[in-house]
Coordinates of C-alpha atoms in Angstrom, one line a residue:
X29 CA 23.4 -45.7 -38.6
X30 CA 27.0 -44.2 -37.8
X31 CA 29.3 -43.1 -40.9
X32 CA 31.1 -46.4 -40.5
X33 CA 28.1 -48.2 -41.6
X34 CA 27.4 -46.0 -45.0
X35 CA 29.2 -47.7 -47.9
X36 CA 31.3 -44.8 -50.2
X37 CA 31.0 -46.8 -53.5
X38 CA 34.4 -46.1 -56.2
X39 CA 33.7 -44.0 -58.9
X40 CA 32.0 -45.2 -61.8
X41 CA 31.4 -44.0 -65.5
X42 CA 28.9 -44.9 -68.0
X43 CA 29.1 -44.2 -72.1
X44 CA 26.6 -43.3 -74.6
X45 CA 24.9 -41.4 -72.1
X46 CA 21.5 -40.0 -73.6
X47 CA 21.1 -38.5 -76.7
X48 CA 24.2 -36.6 -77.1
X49 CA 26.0 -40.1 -76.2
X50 CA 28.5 -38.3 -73.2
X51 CA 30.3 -40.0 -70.9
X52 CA 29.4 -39.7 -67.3
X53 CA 31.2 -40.4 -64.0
X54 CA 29.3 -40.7 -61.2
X55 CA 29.5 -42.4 -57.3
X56 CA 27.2 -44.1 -55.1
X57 CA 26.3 -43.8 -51.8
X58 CA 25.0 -46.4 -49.2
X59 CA 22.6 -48.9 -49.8
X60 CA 21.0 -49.1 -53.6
X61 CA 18.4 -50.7 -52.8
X62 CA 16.5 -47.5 -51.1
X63 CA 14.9 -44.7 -52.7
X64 CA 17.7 -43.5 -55.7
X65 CA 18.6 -39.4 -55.4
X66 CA 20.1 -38.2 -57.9
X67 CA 22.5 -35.1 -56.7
X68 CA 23.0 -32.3 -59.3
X69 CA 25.6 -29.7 -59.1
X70 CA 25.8 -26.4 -59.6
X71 CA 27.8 -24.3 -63.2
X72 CA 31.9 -24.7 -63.1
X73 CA 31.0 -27.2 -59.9
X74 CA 32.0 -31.2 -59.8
X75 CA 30.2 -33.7 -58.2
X76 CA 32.6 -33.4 -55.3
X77 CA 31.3 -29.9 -54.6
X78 CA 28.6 -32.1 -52.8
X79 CA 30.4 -32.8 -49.8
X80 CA 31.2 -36.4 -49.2
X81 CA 30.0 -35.6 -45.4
X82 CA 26.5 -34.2 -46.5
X83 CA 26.1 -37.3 -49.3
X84 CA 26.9 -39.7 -46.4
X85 CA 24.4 -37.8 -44.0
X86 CA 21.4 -38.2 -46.5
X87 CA 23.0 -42.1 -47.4
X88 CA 22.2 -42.3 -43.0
X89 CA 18.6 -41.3 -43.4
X90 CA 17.6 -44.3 -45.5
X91 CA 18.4 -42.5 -49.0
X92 CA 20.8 -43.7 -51.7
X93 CA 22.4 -40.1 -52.8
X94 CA 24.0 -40.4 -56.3
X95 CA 26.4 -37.7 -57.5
X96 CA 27.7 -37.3 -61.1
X97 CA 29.4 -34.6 -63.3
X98 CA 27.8 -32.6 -65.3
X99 CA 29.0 -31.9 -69.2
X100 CA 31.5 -30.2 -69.2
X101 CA 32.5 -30.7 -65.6
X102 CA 34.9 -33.3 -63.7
X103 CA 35.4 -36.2 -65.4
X104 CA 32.2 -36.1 -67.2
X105 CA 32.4 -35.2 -71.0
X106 CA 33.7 -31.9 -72.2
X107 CA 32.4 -30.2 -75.1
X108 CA 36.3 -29.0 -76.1
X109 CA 35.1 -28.3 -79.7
X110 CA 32.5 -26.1 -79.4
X111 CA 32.9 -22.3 -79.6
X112 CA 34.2 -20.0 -77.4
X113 CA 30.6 -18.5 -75.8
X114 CA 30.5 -14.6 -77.5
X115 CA 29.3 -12.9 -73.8
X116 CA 28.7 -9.5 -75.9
X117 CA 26.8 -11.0 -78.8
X118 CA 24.9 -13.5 -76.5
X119 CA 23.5 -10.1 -74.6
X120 CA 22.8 -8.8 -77.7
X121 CA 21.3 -11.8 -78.4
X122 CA 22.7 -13.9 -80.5
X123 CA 23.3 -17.0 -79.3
X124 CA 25.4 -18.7 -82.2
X125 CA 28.1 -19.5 -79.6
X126 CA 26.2 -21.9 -77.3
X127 CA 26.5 -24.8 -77.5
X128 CA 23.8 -26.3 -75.5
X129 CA 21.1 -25.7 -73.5
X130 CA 19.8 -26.5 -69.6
X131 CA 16.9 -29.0 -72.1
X132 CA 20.1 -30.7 -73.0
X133 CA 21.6 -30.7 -69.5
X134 CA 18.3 -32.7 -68.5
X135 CA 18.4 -35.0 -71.2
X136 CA 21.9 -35.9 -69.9
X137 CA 20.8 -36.9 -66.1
X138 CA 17.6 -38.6 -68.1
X139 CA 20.0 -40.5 -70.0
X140 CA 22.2 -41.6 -66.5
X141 CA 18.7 -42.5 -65.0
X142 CA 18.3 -44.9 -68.5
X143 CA 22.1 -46.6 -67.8
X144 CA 22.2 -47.2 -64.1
X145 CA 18.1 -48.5 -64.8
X146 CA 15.8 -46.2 -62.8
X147 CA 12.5 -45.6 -64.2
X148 CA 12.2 -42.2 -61.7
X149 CA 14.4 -41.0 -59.2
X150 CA 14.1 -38.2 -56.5
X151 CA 16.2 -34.6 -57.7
X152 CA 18.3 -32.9 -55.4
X153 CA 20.2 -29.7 -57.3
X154 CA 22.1 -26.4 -56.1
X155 CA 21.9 -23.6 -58.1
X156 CA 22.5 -24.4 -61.7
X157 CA 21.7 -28.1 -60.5
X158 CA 18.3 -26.8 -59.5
X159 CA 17.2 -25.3 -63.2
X160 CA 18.7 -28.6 -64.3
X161 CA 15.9 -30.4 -61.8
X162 CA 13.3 -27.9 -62.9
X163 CA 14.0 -28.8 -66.5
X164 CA 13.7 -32.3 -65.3
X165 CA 10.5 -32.1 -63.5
X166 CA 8.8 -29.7 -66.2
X167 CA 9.9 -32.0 -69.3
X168 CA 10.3 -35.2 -67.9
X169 CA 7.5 -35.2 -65.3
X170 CA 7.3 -39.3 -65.2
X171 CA 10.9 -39.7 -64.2
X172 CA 10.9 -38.1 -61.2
X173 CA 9.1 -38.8 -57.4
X174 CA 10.3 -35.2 -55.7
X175 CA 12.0 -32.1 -56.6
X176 CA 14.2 -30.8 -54.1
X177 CA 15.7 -27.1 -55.4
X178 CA 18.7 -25.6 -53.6
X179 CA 19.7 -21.9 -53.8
X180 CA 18.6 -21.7 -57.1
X181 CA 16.0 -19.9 -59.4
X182 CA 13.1 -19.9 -62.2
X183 CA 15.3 -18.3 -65.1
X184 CA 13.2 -14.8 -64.5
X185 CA 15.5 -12.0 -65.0
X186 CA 14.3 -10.3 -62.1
X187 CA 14.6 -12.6 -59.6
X188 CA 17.6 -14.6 -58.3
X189 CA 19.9 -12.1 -59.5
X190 CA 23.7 -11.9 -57.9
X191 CA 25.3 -9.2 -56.1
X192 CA 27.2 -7.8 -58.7
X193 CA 29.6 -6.2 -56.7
X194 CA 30.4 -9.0 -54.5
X195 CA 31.2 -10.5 -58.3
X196 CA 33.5 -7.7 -59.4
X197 CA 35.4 -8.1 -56.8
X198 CA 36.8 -11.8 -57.0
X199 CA 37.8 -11.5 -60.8
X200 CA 38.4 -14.4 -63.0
X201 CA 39.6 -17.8 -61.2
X202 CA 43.6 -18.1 -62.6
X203 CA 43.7 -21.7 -64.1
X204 CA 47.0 -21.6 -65.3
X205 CA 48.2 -22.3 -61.6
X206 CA 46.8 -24.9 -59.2
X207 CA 48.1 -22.5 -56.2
X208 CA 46.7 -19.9 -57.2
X209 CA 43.6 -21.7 -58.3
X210 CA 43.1 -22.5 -54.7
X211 CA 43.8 -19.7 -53.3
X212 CA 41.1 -18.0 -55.6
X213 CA 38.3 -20.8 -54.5
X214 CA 39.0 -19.7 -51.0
X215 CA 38.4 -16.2 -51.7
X216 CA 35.7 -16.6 -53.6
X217 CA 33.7 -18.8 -50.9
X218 CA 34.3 -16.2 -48.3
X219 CA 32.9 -13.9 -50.5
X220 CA 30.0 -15.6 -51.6
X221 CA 29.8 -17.9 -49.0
X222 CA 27.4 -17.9 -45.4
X223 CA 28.6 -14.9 -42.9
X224 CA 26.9 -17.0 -40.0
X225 CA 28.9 -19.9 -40.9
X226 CA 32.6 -19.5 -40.8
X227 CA 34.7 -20.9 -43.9
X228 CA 36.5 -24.2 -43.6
X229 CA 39.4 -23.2 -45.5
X230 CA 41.2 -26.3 -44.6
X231 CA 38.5 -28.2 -46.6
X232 CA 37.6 -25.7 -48.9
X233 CA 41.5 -26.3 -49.6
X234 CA 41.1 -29.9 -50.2
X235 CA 38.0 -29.9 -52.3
X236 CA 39.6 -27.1 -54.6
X237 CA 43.0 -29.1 -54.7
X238 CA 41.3 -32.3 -55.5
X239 CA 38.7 -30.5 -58.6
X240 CA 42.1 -29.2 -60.6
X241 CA 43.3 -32.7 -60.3
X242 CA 39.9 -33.8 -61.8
X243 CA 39.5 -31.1 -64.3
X244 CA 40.4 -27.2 -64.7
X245 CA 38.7 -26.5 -68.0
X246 CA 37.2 -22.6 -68.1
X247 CA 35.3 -23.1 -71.5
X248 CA 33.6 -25.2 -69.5
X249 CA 31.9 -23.2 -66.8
X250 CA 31.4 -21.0 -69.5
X251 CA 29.4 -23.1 -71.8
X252 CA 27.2 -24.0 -68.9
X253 CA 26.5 -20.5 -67.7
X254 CA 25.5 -18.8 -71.2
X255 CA 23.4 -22.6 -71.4
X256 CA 21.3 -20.7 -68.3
X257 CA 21.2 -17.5 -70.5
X258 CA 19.7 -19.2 -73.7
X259 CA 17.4 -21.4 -71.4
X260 CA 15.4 -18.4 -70.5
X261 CA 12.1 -18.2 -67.6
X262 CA 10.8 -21.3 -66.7
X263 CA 8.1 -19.9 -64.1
X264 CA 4.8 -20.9 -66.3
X265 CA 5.7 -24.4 -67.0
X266 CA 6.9 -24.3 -63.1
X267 CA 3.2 -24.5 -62.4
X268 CA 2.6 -27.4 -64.0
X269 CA 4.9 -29.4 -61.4
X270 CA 3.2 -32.1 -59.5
X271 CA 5.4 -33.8 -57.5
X272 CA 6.5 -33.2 -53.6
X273 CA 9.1 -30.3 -54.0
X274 CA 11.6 -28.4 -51.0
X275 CA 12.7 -25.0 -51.8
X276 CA 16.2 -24.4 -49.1
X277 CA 17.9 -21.2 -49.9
X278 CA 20.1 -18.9 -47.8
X279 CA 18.7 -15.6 -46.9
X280 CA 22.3 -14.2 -47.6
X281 CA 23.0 -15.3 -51.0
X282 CA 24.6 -12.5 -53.0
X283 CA 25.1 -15.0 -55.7
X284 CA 21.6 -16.0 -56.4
X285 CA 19.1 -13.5 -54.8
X286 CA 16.7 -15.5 -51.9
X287 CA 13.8 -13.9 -54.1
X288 CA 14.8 -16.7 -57.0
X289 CA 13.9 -19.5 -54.3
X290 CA 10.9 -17.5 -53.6
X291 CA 10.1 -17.3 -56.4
X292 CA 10.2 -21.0 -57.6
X293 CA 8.4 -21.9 -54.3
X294 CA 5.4 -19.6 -55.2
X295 CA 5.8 -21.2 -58.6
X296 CA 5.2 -24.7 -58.3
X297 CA 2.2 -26.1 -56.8
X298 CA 2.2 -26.5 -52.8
X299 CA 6.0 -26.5 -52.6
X300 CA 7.6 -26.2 -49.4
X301 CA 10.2 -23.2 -48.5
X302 CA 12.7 -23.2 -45.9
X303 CA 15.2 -20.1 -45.2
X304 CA 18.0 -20.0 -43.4
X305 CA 19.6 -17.1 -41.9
X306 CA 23.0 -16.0 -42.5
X307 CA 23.4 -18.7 -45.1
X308 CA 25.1 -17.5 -48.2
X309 CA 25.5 -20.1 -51.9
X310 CA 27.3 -22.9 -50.2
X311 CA 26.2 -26.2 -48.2
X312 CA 27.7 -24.9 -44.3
X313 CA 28.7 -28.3 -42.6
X314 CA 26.5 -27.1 -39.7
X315 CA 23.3 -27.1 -41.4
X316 CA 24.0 -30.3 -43.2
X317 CA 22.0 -32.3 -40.5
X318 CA 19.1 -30.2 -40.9
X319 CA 19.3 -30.2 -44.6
X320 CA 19.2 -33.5 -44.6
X321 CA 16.4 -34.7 -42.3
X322 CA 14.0 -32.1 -44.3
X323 CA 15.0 -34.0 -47.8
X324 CA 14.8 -37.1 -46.3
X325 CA 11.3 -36.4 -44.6
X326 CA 10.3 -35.0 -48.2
X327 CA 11.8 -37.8 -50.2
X328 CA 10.1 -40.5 -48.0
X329 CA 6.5 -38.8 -48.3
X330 CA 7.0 -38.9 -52.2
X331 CA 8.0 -42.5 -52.1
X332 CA 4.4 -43.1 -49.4
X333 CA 2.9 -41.9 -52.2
X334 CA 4.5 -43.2 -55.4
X335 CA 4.4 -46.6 -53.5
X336 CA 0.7 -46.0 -53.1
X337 CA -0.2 -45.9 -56.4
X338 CA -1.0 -41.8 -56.3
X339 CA 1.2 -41.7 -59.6
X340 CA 1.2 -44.0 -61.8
X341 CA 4.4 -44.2 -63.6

């Protein structure tokens, strides 16, 4: 099926989403009618930081992607009324100033499964996305056919963690400029980005351009993040995960450590891990065929079996 043949659906949003009753915008790929896979983005990321290329290049392998905002991300609802996160109390531990936690975050994408009428649907999430598709899988285990976790971790403190350094560097993005907010986004993905796979800063560009159009809230990416903190280790209830799950994570991440996907591999029963070298915390438009056939292949092993009555939902 060439690109030509994938339909790229409008945007859509739902209200009343779940049990905090959010609004959520989300967009369709291909045929709805195949297996439903629900795309789940990472902290301060939109649902456009899944490529439209990679979402059409899963849509070709018989899959219908579907990718949404986050709360408080895109067009989704923000939580503009909450507090301003407290970064020194929360490490001291006090975490009066979240808001919300990753549970909550899951209870969201439950709630989009409810509205667009799927009784389970396949997970694909990078990096926070992936603790948002553990949470899934651990405390919704009947919603969903396959886990598929993307440079991401357990929630263990001493795994996953970033490169520090490579963090001080880049600063704070500027969002009082859409300039300078680009310019930032480009920095930042060369820094954190895949050393074997050159940056397409002319995309990179776009994509940035396009997200302040959407949305430039920094409470926002905040709340999420200290939602990670509060959320905690997830690694024993990981082994409680029975569904067909795909570990992919870059062996050079410096913003989530390759031992977090190892980690959540040797977690969860018979999961499958795939490393790539010279991949850093980004989705390189090189590896997006790869990337796809190995979810797909996953994906349509889970459905063999869900459709075979293995479990029973």
């Amino acid at each position: 099926m060439g690109i030509s043949n994938v339909q790229i659906h409008d945007e859509e949003s739902v209200q009343n989403v779940g049990p905090s009753k959010i609004t959520i915008v989300y967009q369709r790929f291909g045929n709805p009618a195949l297996p439903p896979v629900f795309m789940i983005m990472g902290a301060g990321a939109q649902m456009i930081n899944w490529p439209e290329g990679f979402c059409v290049e899963l849509a070709r392998h018989d899959l219908h992607p579907i990718r949404f905002d986050n709360r408080d991300a895109g067009l989704s609802t923000h939580f503009s009324d909450a507090p301003v996160p407290d970064f020194p109390a929360i490490q001291a531990g006090d975490f009066s100033t979240i808001s919300y936690t990753l549970s909550d975050m899951a209870a969201d994408v439950v709630g989009l499964m409810d509205a667009l009428g799927y009784d389970s649907v396949h997970l694909v999430g990078a990096s926070m996305g992936g603790m948002i598709a553990q949470t899934i899988a651990i405390e919704y285990p009947n919603r969903v056919r396959s886990l598929i976790s993307m440079m991401s971790t357990t929630g263990d403190s001493s795994v996953g963690q970033p490169d520090y350094s490579v963090l001080a560097n880049l600063g704070s993005p500027p969002y009082d400029d859409r300039q300078a907010y680009i310019n930032w986004q480009i920095k930042s993905r060369k820094a954190i980005g895949s050393p074997k796979y050159p940056l397409d800063e002319k995309a990179t560009a776009q994509i940035a351009g396009l997200a302040w159009d959407r949305d430039h809230d920094p409470l926002g990416m905040m709340r999420q993040a200290v939602a990670v903190i509060k959320s905690g280790d997830r690694t024993e209830k990981l082994r409680y995960i029975d569904i067909p799950t795909l570990v992919i994570h870059g062996e050079s991440d410096k913003m989530i450590d390759i031992s977090g996907g190892r980690a959540t591999a040797a977690a969860i029963p018979n999961a499958e891990l795939v490393t790539f070298e010279g991949m850093g915390h980004d989705l390189p438009r090189q590896l997006w065929p790869e990337f796809a056939i190995r979810i797909a292949n996953l994906i349509h092993r889970a459905e063999h079996l869900f459709c075979g009555g293995k479990r029973n939902r």
